[in-house]
Amino acid sequence: MGIKQRIRKVFREVKMFVYRKFLGYRNVNPTFYFGGKSNVSKDLQAGRWAYVGPNCIIYPKVKIGDYTMIAHDVSILGGDHVFNLPGIPCIFTGRDILKETRIGKDVWVGAYSKIMAGVNIGDGAIIALGSIVTKDVEPYSIYGGIPAKKIKDRFQNAEDLEKHKEMLSSEVSVFGFEDLCK
């Protein structure tokens, strides 16, 4: 490993130590990484090698799986205002119970996308740039648009899909990256 990679590794480890220890992100894996400043709830749960890009807004009760990438300017929010009480302005009705949002393993959420709180995004899914996700997303599929709809499957045959599922379910080092966090 060259000097630049060592410096980058140390910087990354120190930065995430500070986030976990002093900024309160206690439920994220040591290999999880914030790419820049974002507004993220302290109860965020994130798995191995997950990434959240800069300028994201993430409400409470969000779980992110291993190897998931959330690009810059993504928001996971909404669904919490009571709006159906006649005779009372929305500003005074309070908030409903916020549902848990689950984002599976190896999900890629494109920049500027919006995800409604309470949605489940299956393992291996891809959310296209600028999409608005209002409903659950099938595993290993590609969704896009406003509102997001299925465009196609991520893998074109069952053999590739099974190979990918097997890799995601293993606890072994993937491509040697686990060695970086020791």
PDB file of C-alpha atoms in Angstrom:
ATOM      1  CA  MET A   1       0.000   0.000   0.000  1.00  0.00           C
ATOM      2  CA  GLY A   2       1.429   3.384  -1.035  1.00  0.00           C
ATOM      3  CA  ILE A   3       1.758   6.435   1.201  1.00  0.00           C
ATOM      4  CA  LYS A   4      -1.297   8.180  -0.298  1.00  0.00           C
ATOM      5  CA  GLN A   5      -3.488   5.143   0.355  1.00  0.00           C
ATOM      6  CA  ARG A   6      -2.202   4.887   3.931  1.00  0.00           C
ATOM      7  CA  ILE A   7      -2.903   8.570   4.585  1.00  0.00           C
ATOM      8  CA  ARG A   8      -6.389   8.220   3.064  1.00  0.00           C
ATOM      9  CA  LYS A   9      -7.048   5.118   5.196  1.00  0.00           C
ATOM     10  CA  VAL A  10      -5.959   6.864   8.410  1.00  0.00           C
ATOM     11  CA  PHE A  11      -7.976   9.998   7.583  1.00  0.00           C
ATOM     12  CA  ARG A  12     -11.070   7.918   6.842  1.00  0.00           C
ATOM     13  CA  GLU A  13     -10.703   5.910  10.069  1.00  0.00           C
ATOM     14  CA  VAL A  14     -10.193   9.026  12.212  1.00  0.00           C
ATOM     15  CA  LYS A  15     -13.119  10.829  10.576  1.00  0.00           C
ATOM     16  CA  MET A  16     -15.511   7.934  11.144  1.00  0.00           C
ATOM     17  CA  PHE A  17     -14.215   7.396  14.701  1.00  0.00           C
ATOM     18  CA  VAL A  18     -15.153  11.017  15.428  1.00  0.00           C
ATOM     19  CA  TYR A  19     -18.599  10.558  13.830  1.00  0.00           C
ATOM     20  CA  ARG A  20     -19.279   7.402  15.869  1.00  0.00           C
ATOM     21  CA  LYS A  21     -17.745   8.471  19.185  1.00  0.00           C
ATOM     22  CA  PHE A  22     -18.421  12.198  19.407  1.00  0.00           C
ATOM     23  CA  LEU A  23     -21.269  12.900  16.991  1.00  0.00           C
ATOM     24  CA  GLY A  24     -23.409   9.969  18.164  1.00  0.00           C
ATOM     25  CA  TYR A  25     -23.523   7.622  15.154  1.00  0.00           C
ATOM     26  CA  ARG A  26     -23.210   4.486  17.274  1.00  0.00           C
ATOM     27  CA  ASN A  27     -25.187   2.104  15.042  1.00  0.00           C
ATOM     28  CA  VAL A  28     -22.965   2.213  11.979  1.00  0.00           C
ATOM     29  CA  ASN A  29     -20.342  -0.351  11.025  1.00  0.00           C
ATOM     30  CA  PRO A  30     -16.700   0.803  11.354  1.00  0.00           C
ATOM     31  CA  THR A  31     -16.373   0.594   7.549  1.00  0.00           C
ATOM     32  CA  PHE A  32     -19.415   2.844   6.947  1.00  0.00           C
ATOM     33  CA  TYR A  33     -18.508   6.254   5.512  1.00  0.00           C
ATOM     34  CA  PHE A  34     -20.053   9.726   5.205  1.00  0.00           C
ATOM     35  CA  GLY A  35     -18.840  11.423   2.013  1.00  0.00           C
ATOM     36  CA  GLY A  36     -19.522  14.902   3.364  1.00  0.00           C
ATOM     37  CA  LYS A  37     -21.761  16.956   5.593  1.00  0.00           C
ATOM     38  CA  SER A  38     -25.365  15.764   5.716  1.00  0.00           C
ATOM     39  CA  ASN A  39     -28.375  16.048   8.009  1.00  0.00           C
ATOM     40  CA  VAL A  40     -28.742  12.463   9.249  1.00  0.00           C
ATOM     41  CA  SER A  41     -30.603  11.163  12.304  1.00  0.00           C
ATOM     42  CA  LYS A  42     -28.316   9.754  14.999  1.00  0.00           C
ATOM     43  CA  ASP A  43     -30.272   6.477  15.066  1.00  0.00           C
ATOM     44  CA  LEU A  44     -29.144   5.580  11.521  1.00  0.00           C
ATOM     45  CA  GLN A  45     -28.199   1.905  11.235  1.00  0.00           C
ATOM     46  CA  ALA A  46     -25.715   1.153   8.470  1.00  0.00           C
ATOM     47  CA  GLY A  47     -23.890  -2.034   7.506  1.00  0.00           C
ATOM     48  CA  ARG A  48     -20.448  -2.873   6.176  1.00  0.00           C
ATOM     49  CA  TRP A  49     -19.054  -0.602   3.481  1.00  0.00           C
ATOM     50  CA  ALA A  50     -22.243   1.448   3.236  1.00  0.00           C
ATOM     51  CA  TYR A  51     -21.849   5.039   2.041  1.00  0.00           C
ATOM     52  CA  VAL A  52     -23.909   8.226   2.380  1.00  0.00           C
ATOM     53  CA  GLY A  53     -22.889  11.095   0.110  1.00  0.00           C
ATOM     54  CA  PRO A  54     -22.857  14.802   0.979  1.00  0.00           C
ATOM     55  CA  ASN A  55     -25.974  16.962   1.382  1.00  0.00           C
ATOM     56  CA  CYS A  56     -28.289  14.088   2.261  1.00  0.00           C
ATOM     57  CA  ILE A  57     -31.285  14.370   4.578  1.00  0.00           C
ATOM     58  CA  ILE A  58     -32.142  11.155   6.409  1.00  0.00           C
ATOM     59  CA  TYR A  59     -35.015  10.995   8.908  1.00  0.00           C
ATOM     60  CA  PRO A  60     -35.054   8.655  11.943  1.00  0.00           C
ATOM     61  CA  LYS A  61     -35.750   4.921  11.740  1.00  0.00           C
ATOM     62  CA  VAL A  62     -33.620   4.220   8.653  1.00  0.00           C
ATOM     63  CA  LYS A  63     -31.641   0.995   8.183  1.00  0.00           C
ATOM     64  CA  ILE A  64     -29.086   0.708   5.375  1.00  0.00           C
ATOM     65  CA  GLY A  65     -27.614  -2.679   4.396  1.00  0.00           C
ATOM     66  CA  ASP A  66     -24.063  -3.717   3.566  1.00  0.00           C
ATOM     67  CA  TYR A  67     -22.405  -2.281   0.423  1.00  0.00           C
ATOM     68  CA  THR A  68     -25.181   0.245  -0.181  1.00  0.00           C
ATOM     69  CA  MET A  69     -24.346   3.567  -1.832  1.00  0.00           C
ATOM     70  CA  ILE A  70     -26.505   6.634  -1.332  1.00  0.00           C
ATOM     71  CA  ALA A  71     -25.367   9.394  -3.678  1.00  0.00           C
ATOM     72  CA  HIS A  72     -25.277  13.100  -2.874  1.00  0.00           C
ATOM     73  CA  ASP A  73     -28.424  15.171  -2.268  1.00  0.00           C
ATOM     74  CA  VAL A  74     -30.666  12.181  -1.498  1.00  0.00           C
ATOM     75  CA  SER A  75     -33.526  12.624   0.990  1.00  0.00           C
ATOM     76  CA  ILE A  76     -35.304   9.958   3.015  1.00  0.00           C
ATOM     77  CA  LEU A  77     -38.216  11.761   4.632  1.00  0.00           C
ATOM     78  CA  GLY A  78     -41.921  12.506   4.742  1.00  0.00           C
ATOM     79  CA  GLY A  79     -45.022  10.582   5.595  1.00  0.00           C
ATOM     80  CA  ASP A  80     -45.217  11.964   9.096  1.00  0.00           C
ATOM     81  CA  HIS A  81     -47.708  14.872   9.010  1.00  0.00           C
ATOM     82  CA  VAL A  82     -51.333  14.347   9.988  1.00  0.00           C
ATOM     83  CA  PHE A  83     -53.363  16.056   7.254  1.00  0.00           C
ATOM     84  CA  ASN A  84     -56.856  14.594   7.466  1.00  0.00           C
ATOM     85  CA  LEU A  85     -58.343  16.243  10.561  1.00  0.00           C
ATOM     86  CA  PRO A  86     -61.193  18.504   9.386  1.00  0.00           C
ATOM     87  CA  GLY A  87     -61.287  21.968  10.881  1.00  0.00           C
ATOM     88  CA  ILE A  88     -57.636  21.941  12.001  1.00  0.00           C
ATOM     89  CA  PRO A  89     -54.796  23.440   9.918  1.00  0.00           C
ATOM     90  CA  CYS A  90     -52.042  20.916   9.180  1.00  0.00           C
ATOM     91  CA  ILE A  91     -49.523  22.973  11.125  1.00  0.00           C
ATOM     92  CA  PHE A  92     -51.464  22.213  14.337  1.00  0.00           C
ATOM     93  CA  THR A  93     -52.377  18.549  13.767  1.00  0.00           C
ATOM     94  CA  GLY A  94     -49.054  17.109  14.909  1.00  0.00           C
ATOM     95  CA  ARG A  95     -47.152  14.216  13.494  1.00  0.00           C
ATOM     96  CA  ASP A  96     -48.131  10.626  12.927  1.00  0.00           C
ATOM     97  CA  ILE A  97     -45.977   7.657  13.910  1.00  0.00           C
ATOM     98  CA  LEU A  98     -42.920   7.544  11.643  1.00  0.00           C
ATOM     99  CA  LYS A  99     -42.525   4.161   9.932  1.00  0.00           C
ATOM    100  CA  GLU A 100     -39.192   2.385   9.604  1.00  0.00           C
ATOM    101  CA  THR A 101     -37.403   2.693   6.245  1.00  0.00           C
ATOM    102  CA  ARG A 102     -35.280  -0.258   5.140  1.00  0.00           C
ATOM    103  CA  ILE A 103     -32.740  -0.146   2.364  1.00  0.00           C
ATOM    104  CA  GLY A 104     -31.252  -3.560   1.588  1.00  0.00           C
ATOM    105  CA  LYS A 105     -27.746  -4.728   0.814  1.00  0.00           C
ATOM    106  CA  ASP A 106     -25.929  -3.550  -2.325  1.00  0.00           C
ATOM    107  CA  VAL A 107     -28.489  -0.884  -3.189  1.00  0.00           C
ATOM    108  CA  TRP A 108     -27.470   2.117  -5.272  1.00  0.00           C
ATOM    109  CA  VAL A 109     -29.575   5.253  -4.820  1.00  0.00           C
ATOM    110  CA  GLY A 110     -28.886   7.883  -7.476  1.00  0.00           C
ATOM    111  CA  ALA A 111     -28.278  11.569  -6.756  1.00  0.00           C
ATOM    112  CA  TYR A 112     -31.220  13.880  -6.031  1.00  0.00           C
ATOM    113  CA  SER A 113     -33.569  10.964  -5.349  1.00  0.00           C
ATOM    114  CA  LYS A 114     -36.285  11.226  -2.708  1.00  0.00           C
ATOM    115  CA  ILE A 115     -37.456   8.229  -0.694  1.00  0.00           C
ATOM    116  CA  MET A 116     -40.621   8.384   1.380  1.00  0.00           C
ATOM    117  CA  ALA A 117     -40.260   7.217   4.983  1.00  0.00           C
ATOM    118  CA  GLY A 118     -41.623   3.715   5.535  1.00  0.00           C
ATOM    119  CA  VAL A 119     -40.558   2.369   2.136  1.00  0.00           C
ATOM    120  CA  ASN A 120     -38.616  -0.901   1.822  1.00  0.00           C
ATOM    121  CA  ILE A 121     -36.009  -1.139  -0.924  1.00  0.00           C
ATOM    122  CA  GLY A 122     -34.956  -4.725  -1.633  1.00  0.00           C
ATOM    123  CA  ASP A 123     -31.405  -6.055  -1.820  1.00  0.00           C
ATOM    124  CA  GLY A 124     -29.521  -5.238  -4.999  1.00  0.00           C
ATOM    125  CA  ALA A 125     -31.984  -2.618  -6.246  1.00  0.00           C
ATOM    126  CA  ILE A 126     -30.919   0.485  -8.172  1.00  0.00           C
ATOM    127  CA  ILE A 127     -32.797   3.793  -7.930  1.00  0.00           C
ATOM    128  CA  ALA A 128     -32.196   6.067 -10.928  1.00  0.00           C
ATOM    129  CA  LEU A 129     -31.074   9.687 -10.638  1.00  0.00           C
ATOM    130  CA  GLY A 130     -33.782  12.080  -9.432  1.00  0.00           C
ATOM    131  CA  SER A 131     -36.419   9.427  -8.729  1.00  0.00           C
ATOM    132  CA  ILE A 132     -39.157   9.778  -6.134  1.00  0.00           C
ATOM    133  CA  VAL A 133     -39.745   6.450  -4.381  1.00  0.00           C
ATOM    134  CA  THR A 134     -43.213   6.270  -2.826  1.00  0.00           C
ATOM    135  CA  LYS A 135     -43.699   2.475  -2.684  1.00  0.00           C
ATOM    136  CA  ASP A 136     -41.636  -0.615  -1.907  1.00  0.00           C
ATOM    137  CA  VAL A 137     -38.985  -1.595  -4.449  1.00  0.00           C
ATOM    138  CA  GLU A 138     -38.431  -5.200  -5.579  1.00  0.00           C
ATOM    139  CA  PRO A 139     -35.016  -6.764  -4.924  1.00  0.00           C
ATOM    140  CA  TYR A 140     -32.508  -6.769  -7.816  1.00  0.00           C
ATOM    141  CA  SER A 141     -34.529  -4.398  -9.956  1.00  0.00           C
ATOM    142  CA  ILE A 142     -33.971  -0.953 -11.425  1.00  0.00           C
ATOM    143  CA  TYR A 143     -36.521   1.751 -10.650  1.00  0.00           C
ATOM    144  CA  GLY A 144     -36.737   5.315 -11.927  1.00  0.00           C
ATOM    145  CA  GLY A 145     -39.067   8.229 -12.504  1.00  0.00           C
ATOM    146  CA  ILE A 146     -41.641  10.311 -10.648  1.00  0.00           C
ATOM    147  CA  PRO A 147     -43.090   8.336  -9.026  1.00  0.00           C
ATOM    148  CA  ALA A 148     -40.498   5.590  -9.378  1.00  0.00           C
ATOM    149  CA  LYS A 149     -41.582   2.565 -11.392  1.00  0.00           C
ATOM    150  CA  LYS A 150     -39.779  -0.622 -12.324  1.00  0.00           C
ATOM    151  CA  ILE A 151     -37.695  -0.222 -15.471  1.00  0.00           C
ATOM    152  CA  LYS A 152     -36.098  -3.657 -15.642  1.00  0.00           C
ATOM    153  CA  ASP A 153     -34.382  -6.396 -13.657  1.00  0.00           C
ATOM    154  CA  ARG A 154     -30.767  -5.819 -12.635  1.00  0.00           C
ATOM    155  CA  PHE A 155     -29.579  -9.249 -13.756  1.00  0.00           C
ATOM    156  CA  GLN A 156     -30.684 -10.850 -16.990  1.00  0.00           C
ATOM    157  CA  ASN A 157     -30.410 -14.503 -15.948  1.00  0.00           C
ATOM    158  CA  ALA A 158     -30.979 -16.645 -12.856  1.00  0.00           C
ATOM    159  CA  GLU A 159     -27.364 -17.811 -12.689  1.00  0.00           C
ATOM    160  CA  ASP A 160     -26.009 -14.255 -12.312  1.00  0.00           C
ATOM    161  CA  LEU A 161     -28.684 -13.433  -9.754  1.00  0.00           C
ATOM    162  CA  GLU A 162     -27.871 -16.498  -7.627  1.00  0.00           C
ATOM    163  CA  LYS A 163     -24.131 -15.768  -7.792  1.00  0.00           C
ATOM    164  CA  HIS A 164     -24.764 -12.225  -6.556  1.00  0.00           C
ATOM    165  CA  LYS A 165     -27.121 -13.361  -3.769  1.00  0.00           C
ATOM    166  CA  GLU A 166     -24.516 -15.868  -2.587  1.00  0.00           C
ATOM    167  CA  MET A 167     -21.861 -13.145  -2.386  1.00  0.00           C
ATOM    168  CA  LEU A 168     -24.180 -10.831  -0.407  1.00  0.00           C
ATOM    169  CA  SER A 169     -25.063 -13.530   2.112  1.00  0.00           C
ATOM    170  CA  SER A 170     -21.425 -14.461   2.815  1.00  0.00           C
ATOM    171  CA  GLU A 171     -19.565 -13.005   5.765  1.00  0.00           C
ATOM    172  CA  VAL A 172     -16.148 -13.435   4.186  1.00  0.00           C
ATOM    173  CA  SER A 173     -13.910 -10.724   2.872  1.00  0.00           C
ATOM    174  CA  VAL A 174     -15.141  -9.328  -0.437  1.00  0.00           C
ATOM    175  CA  PHE A 175     -12.363  -8.372  -2.842  1.00  0.00           C
ATOM    176  CA  GLY A 176      -9.976  -8.059   0.135  1.00  0.00           C
ATOM    177  CA  PHE A 177     -11.654  -4.908   1.468  1.00  0.00           C
ATOM    178  CA  GLU A 178     -12.266  -6.290   4.986  1.00  0.00           C
ATOM    179  CA  ASP A 179      -8.499  -6.174   5.523  1.00  0.00           C
ATOM    180  CA  LEU A 180      -8.626  -2.348   5.400  1.00  0.00           C
ATOM    181  CA  CYS A 181     -10.588  -2.068   8.651  1.00  0.00           C
ATOM    182  CA  LYS A 182      -8.200  -4.172  10.786  1.00  0.00           C
TER     183      LYS A 182
END
